[in-house]
Coordinates of C-alpha atoms in Angstrom, one line a residue:
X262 CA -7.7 -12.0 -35.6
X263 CA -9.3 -14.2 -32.7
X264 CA -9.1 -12.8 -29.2
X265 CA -6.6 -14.0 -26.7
X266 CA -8.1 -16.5 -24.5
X267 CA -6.2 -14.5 -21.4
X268 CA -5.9 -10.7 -20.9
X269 CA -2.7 -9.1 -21.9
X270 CA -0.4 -9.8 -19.0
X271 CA 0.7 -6.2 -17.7
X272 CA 2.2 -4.9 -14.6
X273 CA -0.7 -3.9 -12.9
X274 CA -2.6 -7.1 -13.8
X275 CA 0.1 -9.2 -12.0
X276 CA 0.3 -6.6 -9.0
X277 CA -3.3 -7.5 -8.7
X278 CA -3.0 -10.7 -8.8
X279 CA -0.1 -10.9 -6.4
X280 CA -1.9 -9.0 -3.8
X281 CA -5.3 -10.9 -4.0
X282 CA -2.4 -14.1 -3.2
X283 CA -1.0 -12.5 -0.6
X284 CA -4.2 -11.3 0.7
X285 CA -5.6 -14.9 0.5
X286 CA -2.5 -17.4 1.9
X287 CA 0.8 -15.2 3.4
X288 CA 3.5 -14.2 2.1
X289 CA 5.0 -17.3 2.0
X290 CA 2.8 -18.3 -1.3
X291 CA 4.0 -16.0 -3.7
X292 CA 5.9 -17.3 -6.2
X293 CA 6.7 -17.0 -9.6
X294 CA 5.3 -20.3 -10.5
X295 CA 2.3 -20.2 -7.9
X296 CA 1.4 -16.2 -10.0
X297 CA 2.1 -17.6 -13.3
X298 CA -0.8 -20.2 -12.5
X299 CA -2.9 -18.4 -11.3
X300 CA -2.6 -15.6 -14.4
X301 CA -2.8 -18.5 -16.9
X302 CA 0.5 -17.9 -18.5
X303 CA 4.0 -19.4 -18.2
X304 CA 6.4 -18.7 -15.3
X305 CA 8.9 -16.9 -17.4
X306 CA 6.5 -14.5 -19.6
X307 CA 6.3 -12.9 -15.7
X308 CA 10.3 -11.9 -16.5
X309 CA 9.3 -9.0 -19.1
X310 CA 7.4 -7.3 -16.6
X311 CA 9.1 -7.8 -12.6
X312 CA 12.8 -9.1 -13.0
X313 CA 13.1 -10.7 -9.7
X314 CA 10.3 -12.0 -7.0
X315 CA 11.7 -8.7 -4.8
X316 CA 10.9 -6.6 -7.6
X317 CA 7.6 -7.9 -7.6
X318 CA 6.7 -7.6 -3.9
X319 CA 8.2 -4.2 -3.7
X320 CA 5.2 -3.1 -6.5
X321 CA 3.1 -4.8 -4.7
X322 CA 3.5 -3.3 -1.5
X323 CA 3.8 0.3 -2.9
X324 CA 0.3 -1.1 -4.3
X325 CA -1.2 -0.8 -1.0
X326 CA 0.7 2.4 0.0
X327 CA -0.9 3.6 -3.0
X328 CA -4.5 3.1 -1.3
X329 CA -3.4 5.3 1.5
X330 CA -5.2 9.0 1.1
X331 CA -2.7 12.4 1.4
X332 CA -5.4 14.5 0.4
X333 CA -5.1 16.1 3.6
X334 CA -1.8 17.5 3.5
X335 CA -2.1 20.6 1.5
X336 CA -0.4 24.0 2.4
X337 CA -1.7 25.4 5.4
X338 CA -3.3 22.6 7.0
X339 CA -3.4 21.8 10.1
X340 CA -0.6 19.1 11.5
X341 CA -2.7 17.9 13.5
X342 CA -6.2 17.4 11.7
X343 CA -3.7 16.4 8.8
X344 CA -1.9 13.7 10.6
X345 CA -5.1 12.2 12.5
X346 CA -7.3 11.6 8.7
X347 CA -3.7 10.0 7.3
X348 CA -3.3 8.2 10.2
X349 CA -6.9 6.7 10.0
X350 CA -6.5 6.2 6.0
X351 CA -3.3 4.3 6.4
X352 CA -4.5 2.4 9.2
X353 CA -7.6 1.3 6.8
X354 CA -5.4 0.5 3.9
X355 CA -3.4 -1.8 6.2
X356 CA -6.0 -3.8 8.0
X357 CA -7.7 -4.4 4.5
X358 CA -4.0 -6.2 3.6
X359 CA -3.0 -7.5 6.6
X360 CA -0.3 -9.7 5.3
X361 CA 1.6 -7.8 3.8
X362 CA 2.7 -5.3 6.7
X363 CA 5.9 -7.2 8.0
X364 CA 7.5 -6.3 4.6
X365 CA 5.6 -3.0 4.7
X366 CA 7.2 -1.7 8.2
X367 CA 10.6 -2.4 6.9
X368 CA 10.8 1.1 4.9
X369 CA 10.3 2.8 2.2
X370 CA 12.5 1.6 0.0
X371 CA 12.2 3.1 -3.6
X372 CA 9.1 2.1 -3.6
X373 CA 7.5 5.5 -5.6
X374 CA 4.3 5.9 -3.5
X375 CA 5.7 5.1 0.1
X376 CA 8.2 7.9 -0.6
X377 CA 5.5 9.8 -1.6
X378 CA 3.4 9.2 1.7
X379 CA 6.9 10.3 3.6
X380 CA 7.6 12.9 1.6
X381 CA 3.4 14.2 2.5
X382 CA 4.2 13.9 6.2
X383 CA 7.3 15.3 6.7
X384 CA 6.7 18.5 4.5
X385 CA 3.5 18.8 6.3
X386 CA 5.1 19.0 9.8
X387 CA 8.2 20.9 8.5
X388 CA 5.7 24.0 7.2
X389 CA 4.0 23.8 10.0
X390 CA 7.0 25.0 12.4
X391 CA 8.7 21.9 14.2
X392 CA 11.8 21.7 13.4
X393 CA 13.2 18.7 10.9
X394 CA 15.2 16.8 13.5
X395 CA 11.6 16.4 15.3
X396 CA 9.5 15.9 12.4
X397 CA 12.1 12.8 11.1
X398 CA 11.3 12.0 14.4
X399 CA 7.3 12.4 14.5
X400 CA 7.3 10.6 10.9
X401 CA 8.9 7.5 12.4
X402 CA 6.3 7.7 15.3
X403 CA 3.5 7.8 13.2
X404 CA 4.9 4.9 11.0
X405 CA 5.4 2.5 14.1
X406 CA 2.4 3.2 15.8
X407 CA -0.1 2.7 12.7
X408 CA 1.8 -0.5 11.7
X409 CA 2.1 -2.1 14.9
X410 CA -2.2 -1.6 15.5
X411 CA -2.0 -3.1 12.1
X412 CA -0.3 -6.6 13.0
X413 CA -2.7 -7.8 15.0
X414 CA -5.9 -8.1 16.8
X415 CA -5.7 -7.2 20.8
X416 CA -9.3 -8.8 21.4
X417 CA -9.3 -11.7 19.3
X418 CA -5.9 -13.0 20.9
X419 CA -8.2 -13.7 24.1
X420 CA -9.7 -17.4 24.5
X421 CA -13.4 -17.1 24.2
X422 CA -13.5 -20.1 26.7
X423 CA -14.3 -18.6 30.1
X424 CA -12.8 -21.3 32.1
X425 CA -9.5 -20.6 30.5
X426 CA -9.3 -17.8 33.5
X427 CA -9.2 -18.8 36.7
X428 CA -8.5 -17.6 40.0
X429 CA -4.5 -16.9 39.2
X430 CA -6.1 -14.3 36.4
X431 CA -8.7 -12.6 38.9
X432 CA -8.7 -9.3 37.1
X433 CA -9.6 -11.0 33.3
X434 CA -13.1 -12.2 34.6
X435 CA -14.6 -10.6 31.4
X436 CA -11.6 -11.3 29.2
X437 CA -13.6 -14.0 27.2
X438 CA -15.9 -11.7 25.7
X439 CA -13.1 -9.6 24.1
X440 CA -13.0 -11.3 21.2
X441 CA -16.9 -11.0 20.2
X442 CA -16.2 -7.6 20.8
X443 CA -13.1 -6.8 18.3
X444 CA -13.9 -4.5 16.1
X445 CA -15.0 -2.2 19.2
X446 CA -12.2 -2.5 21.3
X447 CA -9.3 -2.7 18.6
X448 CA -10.5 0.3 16.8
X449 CA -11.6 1.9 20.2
X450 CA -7.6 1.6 21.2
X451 CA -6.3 3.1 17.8
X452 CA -8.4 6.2 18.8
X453 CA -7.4 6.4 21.9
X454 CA -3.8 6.4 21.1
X455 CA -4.0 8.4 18.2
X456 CA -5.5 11.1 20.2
X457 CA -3.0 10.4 23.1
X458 CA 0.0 11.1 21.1
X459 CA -1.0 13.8 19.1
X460 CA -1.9 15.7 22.1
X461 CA 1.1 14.6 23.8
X462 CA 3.2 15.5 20.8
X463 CA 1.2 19.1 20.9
X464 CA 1.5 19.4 24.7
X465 CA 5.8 18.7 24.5
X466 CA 6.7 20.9 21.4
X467 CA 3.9 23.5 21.8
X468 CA 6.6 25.6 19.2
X469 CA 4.9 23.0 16.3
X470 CA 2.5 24.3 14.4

């Protein structure tokens, strides 16, 4: 019997697909028939496998929660060695897919591995003594501050064109060069304020942990 001249369409080839997509144009171009084209097969052979385009973007944003590493939270760690190397790892897995975080920092959903990620966290932070009102609370922290340094670029939101500051801005003299140095600043604030609220977190509920 002669080989297909496609792969075997499966959920994890269309996941892929979908993502590399999203990844590549926005949101806004996923769609059943813009996936189908690009998998080589007919819109509605995409029905066996996702029943609705929501179905479809919820696997393919547990996908990316799914690149995030909980390797650290094992009994007895440490909250807060365990929440800075998560922190980091689902920052990473974020800015590699930044397109997809407006859907992403809506929830968890069902979505198997997100529930899995808050599931890691909160356990983590309950057996290390703070109490569950405060861990919910930490959780949700933790989930709005690596999101929102996912969204965007601090330093590349800065016109490189030096004469866009003038006199009325006397204090952004330098602002121009922010964006040649992106990578440094951005990533130099999400250190910053990682290590800012954890010790803040340790210095207000010193009971934790």
């Amino acid at each position: 019997m002669a080989r297909p001249r496609t792969p075997l369409l499966s959920r994890e080839r269309i996941v892929t697909a979908a993502l590399a997509l999203v990844d590549a144009e926005g949101l806004e171009a996923l769609s059943t028939r813009r996936l189908a084209n690009e998998l080589s097969v007919s819109g509605p052979s995409l029905y066996n496998h996702f029943a609705t385009k929501d179905e479809l973007l919820d696997a393919v944003v547990d996908s990316v929660m799914g690149e995030v590493d909980l390797a650290m939270f094992v009994p007895g760690a440490d909250w807060h060695d365990a929440l800075r190397a998560w922190a980091r790892s689902y920052r990473a897995a974020l800015a590699a897919h930044p397109q997809i975080v407006p859907v992403l920092a809506q929830g968890p959903g069902r979505r198997p591995n997100a529930l899995r990620l808050a599931d890691a966290v909160y356990g983590c932070l309950v057996d290390a003594g703070w109490p569950r009102g405060q861990a919910t609370r930490i959780g949700a922290l933790m989930r709005y501050f690596v999101t929102g340094s996912a969204l965007g670029s601090f330093a590349s939101g800065f016109p490189e064109d030096a004469a866009a500051y003038g006199a009325e801005y006397p204090h952004l003299g330098e602002a121009h060069r922010l964006a040649e140095h992106r990578a440094r600043v951005d990533e130099g604030a999400f250190e910053l304020g990682l290590d800012a609220l954890l010790a803040g977190l340790a210095g207000r509920y010193p009971g934790g942990g």
